[in-house]
Amino acid sequence: MTFEAYLLGDRPYCRPVPVFLSASRTTLHVSPTEVKELRRRALPTEHLVIVRIRRRSRTDPRSIPPSWQLAECRDGQADLLVACAPAHMRYVALALGAQTSDSPSRAPAG
């Protein structure tokens, strides 16, 4: 599944402009275009943790569409936001191992 998103924060893969995410059950790749193979880069999903998923608020960047959702994430000590349409947030959550109301249950590793 490939969809438009924002990655905002202080990490090398974050950008202040829209990007395209390609999601599978265990990985997320970022690309500047919808063409998956063009400058595609894997995100460090093993280090990314979703803190919470929420709706866009007035304090979020105006470039993010009002109807989109945001995943507040941590990559080590750094905070970052992943913003995308609500229909696509489940793919982000699934790739990062988080539970959503419509994602299948996933047993914790250990």
PDB file of C-alpha atoms in Angstrom:
ATOM      1  CA  MET A   1       0.000   0.000   0.000  1.00  0.00           C
ATOM      2  CA  THR A   2       1.465   3.387  -1.015  1.00  0.00           C
ATOM      3  CA  PHE A   3      -0.026   6.653   0.223  1.00  0.00           C
ATOM      4  CA  GLU A   4       0.796  10.318   0.834  1.00  0.00           C
ATOM      5  CA  ALA A   5       2.017  11.280   4.296  1.00  0.00           C
ATOM      6  CA  TYR A   6       4.126  13.721   6.291  1.00  0.00           C
ATOM      7  CA  LEU A   7       7.109  12.738   8.442  1.00  0.00           C
ATOM      8  CA  LEU A   8       7.846  15.636  10.757  1.00  0.00           C
ATOM      9  CA  GLY A   9      10.612  15.758  13.313  1.00  0.00           C
ATOM     10  CA  ASP A  10      14.344  15.879  13.898  1.00  0.00           C
ATOM     11  CA  ARG A  11      15.436  12.730  12.078  1.00  0.00           C
ATOM     12  CA  PRO A  12      17.221  12.436   8.697  1.00  0.00           C
ATOM     13  CA  TYR A  13      14.174  10.792   7.095  1.00  0.00           C
ATOM     14  CA  CYS A  14      11.767  13.568   8.204  1.00  0.00           C
ATOM     15  CA  ARG A  15      10.807  16.282   5.723  1.00  0.00           C
ATOM     16  CA  PRO A  16       8.607  19.413   5.947  1.00  0.00           C
ATOM     17  CA  VAL A  17       6.958  18.428   2.634  1.00  0.00           C
ATOM     18  CA  PRO A  18       4.618  15.561   1.727  1.00  0.00           C
ATOM     19  CA  VAL A  19       6.215  12.203   0.968  1.00  0.00           C
ATOM     20  CA  PHE A  20       4.890   8.796  -0.007  1.00  0.00           C
ATOM     21  CA  LEU A  21       4.958   5.859   2.383  1.00  0.00           C
ATOM     22  CA  SER A  22       4.872   2.256   1.247  1.00  0.00           C
ATOM     23  CA  ALA A  23       3.685   0.007   4.037  1.00  0.00           C
ATOM     24  CA  SER A  24       3.735  -3.714   4.606  1.00  0.00           C
ATOM     25  CA  ARG A  25       2.994  -5.667   7.780  1.00  0.00           C
ATOM     26  CA  THR A  26       6.497  -5.080   9.117  1.00  0.00           C
ATOM     27  CA  THR A  27       8.129  -2.231   7.155  1.00  0.00           C
ATOM     28  CA  LEU A  28       7.656   1.347   6.048  1.00  0.00           C
ATOM     29  CA  HIS A  29       9.536   2.860   3.130  1.00  0.00           C
ATOM     30  CA  VAL A  30       9.592   6.558   2.278  1.00  0.00           C
ATOM     31  CA  SER A  31       9.906   8.023  -1.208  1.00  0.00           C
ATOM     32  CA  PRO A  32       9.490  11.534  -2.629  1.00  0.00           C
ATOM     33  CA  THR A  33       7.147  10.168  -5.330  1.00  0.00           C
ATOM     34  CA  GLU A  34       4.527   7.483  -5.812  1.00  0.00           C
ATOM     35  CA  VAL A  35       7.068   5.460  -7.790  1.00  0.00           C
ATOM     36  CA  LYS A  36       8.181   3.075  -5.060  1.00  0.00           C
ATOM     37  CA  GLU A  37      11.566   2.297  -6.588  1.00  0.00           C
ATOM     38  CA  LEU A  38      12.619   5.945  -6.959  1.00  0.00           C
ATOM     39  CA  ARG A  39      14.854   7.034  -4.055  1.00  0.00           C
ATOM     40  CA  ARG A  40      12.988   4.691  -1.712  1.00  0.00           C
ATOM     41  CA  ARG A  41      14.419   4.444   1.788  1.00  0.00           C
ATOM     42  CA  ALA A  42      13.474   2.058   4.596  1.00  0.00           C
ATOM     43  CA  LEU A  43      12.439   3.663   7.872  1.00  0.00           C
ATOM     44  CA  PRO A  44      13.920   2.208  11.085  1.00  0.00           C
ATOM     45  CA  THR A  45      10.656   0.515  12.116  1.00  0.00           C
ATOM     46  CA  GLU A  46      12.496  -1.550  14.740  1.00  0.00           C
ATOM     47  CA  HIS A  47      13.219   1.724  16.595  1.00  0.00           C
ATOM     48  CA  LEU A  48       9.934   3.564  15.980  1.00  0.00           C
ATOM     49  CA  VAL A  49       7.255   3.356  18.662  1.00  0.00           C
ATOM     50  CA  ILE A  50       3.790   4.891  18.423  1.00  0.00           C
ATOM     51  CA  VAL A  51       2.950   6.812  21.587  1.00  0.00           C
ATOM     52  CA  ARG A  52      -0.586   7.681  20.474  1.00  0.00           C
ATOM     53  CA  ILE A  53      -2.720   8.305  17.412  1.00  0.00           C
ATOM     54  CA  ARG A  54      -4.827  11.440  17.342  1.00  0.00           C
ATOM     55  CA  ARG A  55      -6.709  13.818  15.093  1.00  0.00           C
ATOM     56  CA  ARG A  56      -5.009  16.926  13.745  1.00  0.00           C
ATOM     57  CA  SER A  57      -5.204  19.897  16.109  1.00  0.00           C
ATOM     58  CA  ARG A  58      -4.940  23.637  15.535  1.00  0.00           C
ATOM     59  CA  THR A  59      -1.360  23.633  16.790  1.00  0.00           C
ATOM     60  CA  ASP A  60      -0.187  21.170  14.117  1.00  0.00           C
ATOM     61  CA  PRO A  61       1.339  22.481  10.873  1.00  0.00           C
ATOM     62  CA  ARG A  62      -1.277  23.951   8.542  1.00  0.00           C
ATOM     63  CA  SER A  63       0.147  21.955   5.641  1.00  0.00           C
ATOM     64  CA  ILE A  64      -1.378  18.786   7.136  1.00  0.00           C
ATOM     65  CA  PRO A  65      -4.959  18.372   5.885  1.00  0.00           C
ATOM     66  CA  PRO A  66      -7.521  18.910   8.690  1.00  0.00           C
ATOM     67  CA  SER A  67      -9.103  15.472   8.224  1.00  0.00           C
ATOM     68  CA  TRP A  68      -5.835  13.559   8.653  1.00  0.00           C
ATOM     69  CA  GLN A  69      -4.645  11.692  11.718  1.00  0.00           C
ATOM     70  CA  LEU A  70      -1.239  11.938  13.380  1.00  0.00           C
ATOM     71  CA  ALA A  71       0.790   9.239  15.032  1.00  0.00           C
ATOM     72  CA  GLU A  72       2.995  10.690  17.745  1.00  0.00           C
ATOM     73  CA  CYS A  73       6.090   8.497  17.654  1.00  0.00           C
ATOM     74  CA  ARG A  74       9.471   8.084  19.329  1.00  0.00           C
ATOM     75  CA  ASP A  75      12.690   7.098  17.602  1.00  0.00           C
ATOM     76  CA  GLY A  76      15.081   6.655  20.503  1.00  0.00           C
ATOM     77  CA  GLN A  77      15.007   9.984  22.336  1.00  0.00           C
ATOM     78  CA  ALA A  78      13.523  11.939  19.402  1.00  0.00           C
ATOM     79  CA  ASP A  79       9.846  12.738  18.923  1.00  0.00           C
ATOM     80  CA  LEU A  80       8.325  12.716  15.462  1.00  0.00           C
ATOM     81  CA  LEU A  81       4.926  12.829  13.799  1.00  0.00           C
ATOM     82  CA  VAL A  82       3.592  10.635  11.029  1.00  0.00           C
ATOM     83  CA  ALA A  83       0.523  12.233   9.440  1.00  0.00           C
ATOM     84  CA  CYS A  84      -1.742  10.612   6.871  1.00  0.00           C
ATOM     85  CA  ALA A  85      -5.379  10.045   5.968  1.00  0.00           C
ATOM     86  CA  PRO A  86      -7.309   8.029   8.580  1.00  0.00           C
ATOM     87  CA  ALA A  87      -7.829   5.184   6.095  1.00  0.00           C
ATOM     88  CA  HIS A  88      -4.041   4.775   5.851  1.00  0.00           C
ATOM     89  CA  MET A  89      -3.142   5.161   9.524  1.00  0.00           C
ATOM     90  CA  ARG A  90      -3.943   1.506  10.160  1.00  0.00           C
ATOM     91  CA  TYR A  91      -1.087   0.548   7.800  1.00  0.00           C
ATOM     92  CA  VAL A  92       1.343   2.766   9.701  1.00  0.00           C
ATOM     93  CA  ALA A  93       0.176   1.283  13.009  1.00  0.00           C
ATOM     94  CA  LEU A  94       0.421  -2.273  11.725  1.00  0.00           C
ATOM     95  CA  ALA A  95       3.964  -1.749  10.375  1.00  0.00           C
ATOM     96  CA  LEU A  96       5.019  -0.273  13.727  1.00  0.00           C
ATOM     97  CA  GLY A  97       3.373  -3.040  15.756  1.00  0.00           C
ATOM     98  CA  ALA A  98       0.715  -0.826  17.370  1.00  0.00           C
ATOM     99  CA  GLN A  99      -2.878  -1.788  17.947  1.00  0.00           C
ATOM    100  CA  THR A 100      -5.736   0.076  16.313  1.00  0.00           C
ATOM    101  CA  SER A 101      -9.429  -0.638  16.665  1.00  0.00           C
ATOM    102  CA  ASP A 102      -9.512  -2.262  13.214  1.00  0.00           C
ATOM    103  CA  SER A 103      -6.092  -3.963  13.095  1.00  0.00           C
ATOM    104  CA  PRO A 104      -5.597  -7.629  13.945  1.00  0.00           C
ATOM    105  CA  SER A 105      -4.162  -8.532  17.303  1.00  0.00           C
ATOM    106  CA  ARG A 106      -0.409  -8.989  17.376  1.00  0.00           C
ATOM    107  CA  ALA A 107       1.285 -10.841  20.207  1.00  0.00           C
ATOM    108  CA  PRO A 108       4.133  -8.965  21.916  1.00  0.00           C
ATOM    109  CA  ALA A 109       7.628 -10.170  21.139  1.00  0.00           C
ATOM    110  CA  GLY A 110       9.504 -11.659  23.981  1.00  0.00           C
TER     111      GLY A 110
END
